Amino acid sequence: MRRRQPAPLPQRDGLDPARMRMPVEGDWTTIRDHLVDRIPKLAPSRIDEMFAERRFFGEHGPLDADAAFVPGSVIWFHRDLPDEVPVPFEIDIVHRDENLLVVHKPHFLATIPRGQHIVETALVRLRRDLDLPQLSPAHRLDRVTAGLVMWVIRPEHRGAYQNLFRDRLVRKEYEAVAPFDPALDLPRTIRSRIVKERGVITAQEVPGPPNSETTVELIEQAGGLGLYRLTPATGRTHQLRLHMSNLGVPILGDDFYPVLTETPLDDFSRPLQLLARSLEFTDPLTGEARRFESKADLLAWTDLAGWSGAHDPR
């Protein structure tokens, strides 16, 4: 496989530059003309300012506004960053060695840049704060889910660790706080078909061959709530949340299931009570048995009143 050409400019604020390939056909005279058509969200005047700021790079260095359009060529640039709501919670380091970094990600912090969350993400924070510019995630957690995320420090080992998750060779255990239903027969394994359509924020269970599997166990119950252990064999979007909701015991703090509720991005109260508790696997490089565990607690289980008005949801 042909290796992608490295960017000719460094990261900024822990972010790699955007890479854009020019079309192989087109009647544009300059790269600037093409960018005006291709990025309509940017005013032509802002594109001109970015050229003046030497923000656009070709293979051999910064480009001027009158640089010729070359079909199939590649340019790089750093996008303007959106205004973001700071996420006021820290990332805790659980383990670090020469190959792997394992952290406890707090609720409300996205794993990787996407949409409205760019700098306020675990990837950007860790690259910047730990001076690990080539750090990459081996897997991901939803923004509203707290718990363990594993990262690969060396690019040459990225595939080996990411393939563990792709091939379902990592045993993942989660914990959740949800209503206790004495009529619910547990433990049980749920298998269903989950579909999430592009552009639709929630997923749904539909008829058809199962593509998701979760084992649900009750660890203990008190005060009308249960503490549950969730062991997924698959990793469909919102799988655990959907399975718990459809059992009739939706996870506390879930704004998606069973009813979608819009929550402002600066509202850090009543965090989803779902925690990625542990990761267990055989290291593909050393053959060593590995197990990592978060020491965090779900606040609604230890302090329900505090969770209802929580500002530190870890």
mmCIF file of C-alpha atoms in Angstrom:
data_model
loop_
_atom_site.group_PDB
_atom_site.id
_atom_site.type_symbol
_atom_site.label_atom_id
_atom_site.label_comp_id
_atom_site.label_asym_id
_atom_site.label_seq_id
_atom_site.Cartn_x
_atom_site.Cartn_y
_atom_site.Cartn_z
ATOM 1 C CA MET A 1 0.000 0.000 0.000
ATOM 2 C CA ARG A 2 1.301 3.421 -0.930
ATOM 3 C CA ARG A 3 2.054 5.531 2.129
ATOM 4 C CA ARG A 4 0.300 8.888 2.293
ATOM 5 C CA GLN A 5 2.575 11.872 1.725
ATOM 6 C CA PRO A 6 3.399 13.602 5.028
ATOM 7 C CA ALA A 7 2.083 17.099 5.611
ATOM 8 C CA PRO A 8 4.608 19.889 4.998
ATOM 9 C CA LEU A 9 3.461 21.853 8.054
ATOM 10 C CA PRO A 10 3.267 20.826 11.719
ATOM 11 C CA GLN A 11 0.323 20.273 14.010
ATOM 12 C CA ARG A 12 -1.332 23.308 15.566
ATOM 13 C CA ASP A 13 -2.936 23.064 19.003
ATOM 14 C CA GLY A 14 -2.620 19.271 18.799
ATOM 15 C CA LEU A 15 -4.453 19.128 15.458
ATOM 16 C CA ASP A 16 -3.134 17.783 12.175
ATOM 17 C CA PRO A 17 -3.617 20.045 9.159
ATOM 18 C CA ALA A 18 -6.495 19.323 6.806
ATOM 19 C CA ARG A 19 -5.458 17.557 3.605
ATOM 20 C CA MET A 20 -7.284 18.365 0.368
ATOM 21 C CA ARG A 21 -6.712 16.807 -3.047
ATOM 22 C CA MET A 22 -7.585 18.840 -6.110
ATOM 23 C CA PRO A 23 -9.980 17.273 -8.652
ATOM 24 C CA VAL A 24 -8.397 15.673 -11.721
ATOM 25 C CA GLU A 25 -10.671 17.764 -13.916
ATOM 26 C CA GLY A 26 -11.818 21.372 -13.692
ATOM 27 C CA ASP A 27 -11.565 24.731 -15.371
ATOM 28 C CA TRP A 28 -10.240 26.718 -12.395
ATOM 29 C CA THR A 29 -7.248 28.915 -13.092
ATOM 30 C CA THR A 30 -5.956 29.177 -9.518
ATOM 31 C CA ILE A 31 -6.212 27.139 -6.338
ATOM 32 C CA ARG A 32 -7.911 30.148 -4.799
ATOM 33 C CA ASP A 33 -10.704 29.978 -7.386
ATOM 34 C CA HIS A 34 -11.227 26.298 -6.607
ATOM 35 C CA LEU A 35 -11.328 26.884 -2.837
ATOM 36 C CA VAL A 36 -13.967 29.607 -3.220
ATOM 37 C CA ASP A 37 -16.201 27.076 -4.995
ATOM 38 C CA ARG A 38 -15.305 24.126 -2.788
ATOM 39 C CA ILE A 39 -15.635 25.767 0.638
ATOM 40 C CA PRO A 40 -18.767 27.938 0.385
ATOM 41 C CA LYS A 41 -18.927 28.245 4.178
ATOM 42 C CA LEU A 42 -15.813 30.439 3.989
ATOM 43 C CA ALA A 43 -16.284 33.905 2.526
ATOM 44 C CA PRO A 44 -13.910 34.649 -0.364
ATOM 45 C CA SER A 45 -12.465 37.472 1.725
ATOM 46 C CA ARG A 46 -11.559 34.984 4.497
ATOM 47 C CA ILE A 47 -9.882 32.691 1.986
ATOM 48 C CA ASP A 48 -7.854 35.681 0.792
ATOM 49 C CA GLU A 49 -6.884 36.454 4.392
ATOM 50 C CA MET A 50 -5.756 32.844 4.893
ATOM 51 C CA PHE A 51 -3.536 33.067 1.825
ATOM 52 C CA ALA A 52 -2.078 36.297 3.206
ATOM 53 C CA GLU A 53 -1.473 34.528 6.535
ATOM 54 C CA ARG A 54 0.441 31.767 4.671
ATOM 55 C CA ARG A 55 -2.073 29.146 5.808
ATOM 56 C CA PHE A 56 -2.236 27.100 2.587
ATOM 57 C CA PHE A 57 0.675 24.794 1.805
ATOM 58 C CA GLY A 58 1.629 22.716 -1.196
ATOM 59 C CA GLU A 59 4.253 20.003 -1.367
ATOM 60 C CA HIS A 60 7.077 22.552 -1.509
ATOM 61 C CA GLY A 61 5.845 25.191 0.907
ATOM 62 C CA PRO A 62 3.280 27.985 1.369
ATOM 63 C CA LEU A 63 1.072 28.941 -1.567
ATOM 64 C CA ASP A 64 0.168 32.388 -2.844
ATOM 65 C CA ALA A 65 -3.353 33.372 -3.844
ATOM 66 C CA ASP A 66 -2.380 33.275 -7.512
ATOM 67 C CA ALA A 67 -0.883 29.741 -7.313
ATOM 68 C CA ALA A 68 -1.967 27.760 -10.357
ATOM 69 C CA PHE A 69 -4.617 25.057 -10.035
ATOM 70 C CA VAL A 70 -2.923 21.707 -10.692
ATOM 71 C CA PRO A 71 -5.306 18.764 -11.212
ATOM 72 C CA GLY A 72 -4.714 15.956 -8.716
ATOM 73 C CA SER A 73 -2.329 17.970 -6.555
ATOM 74 C CA VAL A 74 -2.627 18.101 -2.753
ATOM 75 C CA ILE A 75 -2.735 21.076 -0.410
ATOM 76 C CA TRP A 76 -2.733 21.302 3.373
ATOM 77 C CA PHE A 77 -4.061 23.950 5.719
ATOM 78 C CA HIS A 78 -5.256 24.501 9.267
ATOM 79 C CA ARG A 79 -8.952 25.263 9.488
ATOM 80 C CA ASP A 80 -10.290 28.099 11.603
ATOM 81 C CA LEU A 81 -11.294 26.671 14.976
ATOM 82 C CA PRO A 82 -14.914 26.985 16.142
ATOM 83 C CA ASP A 83 -15.838 28.619 19.422
ATOM 84 C CA GLU A 84 -16.129 25.779 21.932
ATOM 85 C CA VAL A 85 -17.534 25.419 25.412
ATOM 86 C CA PRO A 86 -14.648 24.381 27.712
ATOM 87 C CA VAL A 87 -15.212 20.969 29.307
ATOM 88 C CA PRO A 88 -14.202 21.567 32.940
ATOM 89 C CA PHE A 89 -13.045 18.047 33.813
ATOM 90 C CA GLU A 90 -9.613 16.443 33.765
ATOM 91 C CA ILE A 91 -8.360 13.291 32.048
ATOM 92 C CA ASP A 92 -6.787 10.800 34.464
ATOM 93 C CA ILE A 93 -3.818 8.684 33.371
ATOM 94 C CA VAL A 94 -4.387 5.016 34.250
ATOM 95 C CA HIS A 95 -1.348 3.490 32.486
ATOM 96 C CA ARG A 96 1.496 4.617 30.245
ATOM 97 C CA ASP A 97 4.371 2.704 28.673
ATOM 98 C CA GLU A 98 6.369 3.052 25.461
ATOM 99 C CA ASN A 99 3.534 1.703 23.320
ATOM 100 C CA LEU A 100 0.247 2.336 25.103
ATOM 101 C CA LEU A 101 -1.548 5.072 26.996
ATOM 102 C CA VAL A 102 -4.732 4.236 28.906
ATOM 103 C CA VAL A 103 -6.791 7.040 30.419
ATOM 104 C CA HIS A 104 -10.047 7.610 32.237
ATOM 105 C CA LYS A 105 -12.024 9.989 30.020
ATOM 106 C CA PRO A 106 -14.570 12.132 31.862
ATOM 107 C CA HIS A 107 -18.178 12.554 30.823
ATOM 108 C CA PHE A 108 -18.891 15.283 28.235
ATOM 109 C CA LEU A 109 -15.439 15.132 26.596
ATOM 110 C CA ALA A 110 -15.417 13.786 23.028
ATOM 111 C CA THR A 111 -12.744 11.210 22.188
ATOM 112 C CA ILE A 112 -11.694 12.709 18.839
ATOM 113 C CA PRO A 113 -12.429 15.938 16.928
ATOM 114 C CA ARG A 114 -15.799 15.956 15.234
ATOM 115 C CA GLY A 115 -18.501 18.518 14.540
ATOM 116 C CA GLN A 116 -18.593 21.196 17.233
ATOM 117 C CA HIS A 117 -15.932 19.472 19.364
ATOM 118 C CA ILE A 118 -12.395 20.043 18.084
ATOM 119 C CA VAL A 119 -9.936 21.352 20.684
ATOM 120 C CA GLU A 120 -12.153 20.228 23.570
ATOM 121 C CA THR A 121 -11.486 16.555 22.852
ATOM 122 C CA ALA A 122 -9.396 13.897 24.564
ATOM 123 C CA LEU A 123 -7.133 13.430 21.536
ATOM 124 C CA VAL A 124 -6.166 17.089 21.255
ATOM 125 C CA ARG A 125 -5.729 17.556 25.005
ATOM 126 C CA LEU A 126 -3.514 14.479 25.346
ATOM 127 C CA ARG A 127 -1.356 15.272 22.310
ATOM 128 C CA ARG A 128 -0.790 18.769 23.626
ATOM 129 C CA ASP A 129 -0.457 18.136 27.363
ATOM 130 C CA LEU A 130 1.703 14.994 27.098
ATOM 131 C CA ASP A 131 3.699 16.152 24.054
ATOM 132 C CA LEU A 132 2.644 13.090 22.060
ATOM 133 C CA PRO A 133 1.894 14.517 18.593
ATOM 134 C CA GLN A 134 1.479 11.083 16.950
ATOM 135 C CA LEU A 135 -0.935 9.712 19.552
ATOM 136 C CA SER A 136 -3.974 7.952 18.069
ATOM 137 C CA PRO A 137 -7.020 6.189 19.589
ATOM 138 C CA ALA A 138 -7.261 2.403 19.491
ATOM 139 C CA HIS A 139 -11.052 2.761 19.958
ATOM 140 C CA ARG A 140 -13.574 5.408 20.997
ATOM 141 C CA LEU A 141 -16.179 6.230 23.608
ATOM 142 C CA ASP A 142 -19.257 8.412 23.170
ATOM 143 C CA ARG A 143 -18.812 11.979 24.404
ATOM 144 C CA VAL A 144 -21.290 11.456 27.252
ATOM 145 C CA THR A 145 -19.800 8.130 28.402
ATOM 146 C CA ALA A 146 -16.976 8.133 30.945
ATOM 147 C CA GLY A 147 -14.280 5.528 31.385
ATOM 148 C CA LEU A 148 -11.281 3.824 29.856
ATOM 149 C CA VAL A 149 -9.937 4.763 26.450
ATOM 150 C CA MET A 150 -6.766 3.171 25.064
ATOM 151 C CA TRP A 151 -4.342 5.106 22.859
ATOM 152 C CA VAL A 152 -1.420 4.040 20.681
ATOM 153 C CA ILE A 153 1.754 6.073 21.094
ATOM 154 C CA ARG A 154 3.760 4.844 18.090
ATOM 155 C CA PRO A 155 2.250 5.054 14.589
ATOM 156 C CA GLU A 156 3.839 1.757 13.513
ATOM 157 C CA HIS A 157 1.830 -0.081 16.198
ATOM 158 C CA ARG A 158 -1.506 1.588 15.505
ATOM 159 C CA GLY A 159 -2.902 -1.197 13.325
ATOM 160 C CA ALA A 160 -2.007 -3.986 15.738
ATOM 161 C CA TYR A 161 -3.941 -2.425 18.623
ATOM 162 C CA GLN A 162 -6.849 -1.092 16.579
ATOM 163 C CA ASN A 163 -7.308 -4.567 15.086
ATOM 164 C CA LEU A 164 -7.872 -5.974 18.569
ATOM 165 C CA PHE A 165 -11.076 -3.966 18.775
ATOM 166 C CA ARG A 166 -12.020 -4.582 15.149
ATOM 167 C CA ASP A 167 -11.646 -8.343 15.628
ATOM 168 C CA ARG A 168 -13.455 -8.329 19.006
ATOM 169 C CA LEU A 169 -10.423 -9.571 20.905
ATOM 170 C CA VAL A 170 -10.855 -7.085 23.767
ATOM 171 C CA ARG A 171 -13.149 -7.943 26.660
ATOM 172 C CA LYS A 172 -14.875 -4.721 27.675
ATOM 173 C CA GLU A 173 -16.933 -4.316 30.823
ATOM 174 C CA TYR A 174 -19.158 -1.342 31.590
ATOM 175 C CA GLU A 175 -21.177 -0.339 34.620
ATOM 176 C CA ALA A 176 -24.444 1.586 34.575
ATOM 177 C CA VAL A 177 -26.967 2.942 37.044
ATOM 178 C CA ALA A 178 -30.596 2.493 36.034
ATOM 179 C CA PRO A 179 -33.958 1.784 37.671
ATOM 180 C CA PHE A 180 -34.307 -1.559 39.414
ATOM 181 C CA ASP A 181 -37.096 -3.796 38.128
ATOM 182 C CA PRO A 182 -37.606 -6.921 40.296
ATOM 183 C CA ALA A 183 -39.546 -8.554 37.450
ATOM 184 C CA LEU A 184 -36.579 -8.303 35.085
ATOM 185 C CA ASP A 185 -34.950 -11.714 34.712
ATOM 186 C CA LEU A 186 -31.179 -11.219 34.948
ATOM 187 C CA PRO A 187 -28.538 -12.055 33.929
ATOM 188 C CA ARG A 188 -29.505 -12.221 30.277
ATOM 189 C CA THR A 189 -27.879 -11.780 26.891
ATOM 190 C CA ILE A 190 -29.598 -9.443 24.445
ATOM 191 C CA ARG A 191 -29.123 -9.920 20.720
ATOM 192 C CA SER A 192 -30.795 -7.535 18.309
ATOM 193 C CA ARG A 193 -30.357 -5.671 15.046
ATOM 194 C CA ILE A 194 -29.396 -2.021 15.570
ATOM 195 C CA VAL A 195 -29.543 0.505 12.739
ATOM 196 C CA LYS A 196 -28.403 4.102 12.836
ATOM 197 C CA GLU A 197 -29.120 6.209 9.780
ATOM 198 C CA ARG A 198 -26.747 8.959 8.689
ATOM 199 C CA GLY A 199 -28.010 12.321 9.869
ATOM 200 C CA VAL A 200 -30.283 10.799 12.530
ATOM 201 C CA ILE A 201 -28.978 11.317 16.057
ATOM 202 C CA THR A 202 -30.490 8.171 17.617
ATOM 203 C CA ALA A 203 -30.291 4.496 16.682
ATOM 204 C CA GLN A 204 -33.099 1.965 16.740
ATOM 205 C CA GLU A 205 -33.679 -1.761 17.002
ATOM 206 C CA VAL A 206 -35.304 -3.225 13.892
ATOM 207 C CA PRO A 207 -36.338 -6.703 12.728
ATOM 208 C CA GLY A 208 -33.627 -8.739 11.087
ATOM 209 C CA PRO A 209 -30.503 -10.772 11.802
ATOM 210 C CA PRO A 210 -28.816 -9.609 15.040
ATOM 211 C CA ASN A 211 -25.707 -7.429 14.711
ATOM 212 C CA SER A 212 -25.370 -6.548 18.408
ATOM 213 C CA GLU A 213 -24.952 -8.514 21.620
ATOM 214 C CA THR A 214 -24.855 -7.377 25.257
ATOM 215 C CA THR A 215 -24.859 -9.406 28.475
ATOM 216 C CA VAL A 216 -26.644 -7.562 31.309
ATOM 217 C CA GLU A 217 -26.087 -8.496 34.969
ATOM 218 C CA LEU A 218 -27.330 -6.919 38.178
ATOM 219 C CA ILE A 219 -24.447 -6.260 40.577
ATOM 220 C CA GLU A 220 -26.599 -4.899 43.408
ATOM 221 C CA GLN A 221 -29.724 -2.844 44.014
ATOM 222 C CA ALA A 222 -30.761 -0.211 46.539
ATOM 223 C CA GLY A 223 -33.327 2.544 46.813
ATOM 224 C CA GLY A 224 -35.123 1.633 43.617
ATOM 225 C CA LEU A 225 -31.931 1.731 41.539
ATOM 226 C CA GLY A 226 -29.700 -1.011 40.222
ATOM 227 C CA LEU A 227 -25.991 -1.090 39.529
ATOM 228 C CA TYR A 228 -25.551 -3.149 36.369
ATOM 229 C CA ARG A 229 -22.596 -4.796 34.667
ATOM 230 C CA LEU A 230 -22.822 -4.613 30.865
ATOM 231 C CA THR A 231 -20.552 -6.784 28.744
ATOM 232 C CA PRO A 232 -20.842 -6.067 25.020
ATOM 233 C CA ALA A 233 -19.645 -8.592 22.473
ATOM 234 C CA THR A 234 -20.156 -6.024 19.695
ATOM 235 C CA GLY A 235 -19.768 -2.277 19.432
ATOM 236 C CA ARG A 236 -22.762 -0.787 17.640
ATOM 237 C CA THR A 237 -23.491 2.920 18.098
ATOM 238 C CA HIS A 238 -25.418 3.518 21.354
ATOM 239 C CA GLN A 239 -25.732 -0.244 21.822
ATOM 240 C CA LEU A 240 -25.686 -0.327 25.623
ATOM 241 C CA ARG A 241 -28.006 2.638 26.004
ATOM 242 C CA LEU A 242 -30.508 1.228 23.531
ATOM 243 C CA HIS A 243 -30.468 -2.265 25.000
ATOM 244 C CA MET A 244 -31.026 -0.964 28.535
ATOM 245 C CA SER A 245 -33.814 1.357 27.431
ATOM 246 C CA ASN A 246 -35.608 -1.402 25.572
ATOM 247 C CA LEU A 247 -35.384 -3.600 28.664
ATOM 248 C CA GLY A 248 -37.450 -0.925 30.398
ATOM 249 C CA VAL A 249 -34.566 0.323 32.585
ATOM 250 C CA PRO A 250 -32.992 3.291 30.732
ATOM 251 C CA ILE A 251 -29.650 4.474 32.075
ATOM 252 C CA LEU A 252 -29.901 7.513 34.345
ATOM 253 C CA GLY A 253 -29.043 10.729 32.552
ATOM 254 C CA ASP A 254 -29.706 9.337 29.070
ATOM 255 C CA ASP A 255 -31.001 12.204 26.925
ATOM 256 C CA PHE A 256 -31.464 9.971 23.873
ATOM 257 C CA TYR A 257 -33.355 6.883 25.055
ATOM 258 C CA PRO A 258 -36.219 6.337 25.390
ATOM 259 C CA VAL A 259 -36.999 10.031 24.607
ATOM 260 C CA LEU A 260 -34.664 12.392 22.741
ATOM 261 C CA THR A 261 -34.114 15.557 24.785
ATOM 262 C CA GLU A 262 -32.037 18.483 23.549
ATOM 263 C CA THR A 263 -29.408 19.513 26.110
ATOM 264 C CA PRO A 264 -27.209 22.635 25.791
ATOM 265 C CA LEU A 265 -23.498 21.916 25.319
ATOM 266 C CA ASP A 266 -22.682 23.938 28.450
ATOM 267 C CA ASP A 267 -24.987 21.844 30.651
ATOM 268 C CA PHE A 268 -22.751 19.489 32.615
ATOM 269 C CA SER A 269 -25.416 18.406 35.119
ATOM 270 C CA ARG A 270 -26.896 14.924 35.461
ATOM 271 C CA PRO A 271 -24.238 13.075 33.397
ATOM 272 C CA LEU A 272 -25.081 9.771 31.766
ATOM 273 C CA GLN A 273 -24.458 7.058 34.358
ATOM 274 C CA LEU A 274 -22.457 4.791 32.098
ATOM 275 C CA LEU A 275 -18.828 3.921 32.808
ATOM 276 C CA ALA A 276 -16.358 1.924 30.710
ATOM 277 C CA ARG A 277 -14.928 0.064 33.697
ATOM 278 C CA SER A 278 -12.308 -2.334 32.270
ATOM 279 C CA LEU A 279 -10.379 -3.498 29.202
ATOM 280 C CA GLU A 280 -8.783 -6.955 28.978
ATOM 281 C CA PHE A 281 -6.793 -8.443 26.079
ATOM 282 C CA THR A 282 -3.626 -10.196 25.004
ATOM 283 C CA ASP A 283 -1.016 -7.686 23.886
ATOM 284 C CA PRO A 284 -0.383 -8.257 20.155
ATOM 285 C CA LEU A 285 3.257 -7.150 20.449
ATOM 286 C CA THR A 286 4.387 -8.955 23.592
ATOM 287 C CA GLY A 287 1.831 -11.738 24.117
ATOM 288 C CA GLU A 288 1.298 -10.398 27.643
ATOM 289 C CA ALA A 289 -2.127 -10.617 29.297
ATOM 290 C CA ARG A 290 -3.300 -7.082 29.947
ATOM 291 C CA ARG A 291 -6.104 -5.746 32.123
ATOM 292 C CA PHE A 292 -6.835 -2.103 32.896
ATOM 293 C CA GLU A 293 -9.543 -0.853 35.232
ATOM 294 C CA SER A 294 -10.978 2.554 36.026
ATOM 295 C CA LYS A 295 -11.198 3.375 39.734
ATOM 296 C CA ALA A 296 -13.963 5.928 39.211
ATOM 297 C CA ASP A 297 -17.448 5.587 40.670
ATOM 298 C CA LEU A 298 -20.779 6.407 39.109
ATOM 299 C CA LEU A 299 -22.014 9.360 41.112
ATOM 300 C CA ALA A 300 -25.706 8.468 41.072
ATOM 301 C CA TRP A 301 -24.861 5.202 42.816
ATOM 302 C CA THR A 302 -22.751 6.747 45.577
ATOM 303 C CA ASP A 303 -24.606 10.073 45.900
ATOM 304 C CA LEU A 304 -27.917 10.298 44.064
ATOM 305 C CA ALA A 305 -28.715 13.757 45.402
ATOM 306 C CA GLY A 306 -25.276 14.968 44.395
ATOM 307 C CA TRP A 307 -25.690 13.530 40.898
ATOM 308 C CA SER A 308 -28.943 15.390 40.441
ATOM 309 C CA GLY A 309 -27.063 18.661 40.839
ATOM 310 C CA ALA A 310 -23.574 17.404 39.956
ATOM 311 C CA HIS A 311 -20.830 19.570 38.523
ATOM 312 C CA ASP A 312 -18.061 16.949 38.671
ATOM 313 C CA PRO A 313 -19.614 13.891 37.027
ATOM 314 C CA ARG A 314 -16.722 11.457 37.149
#
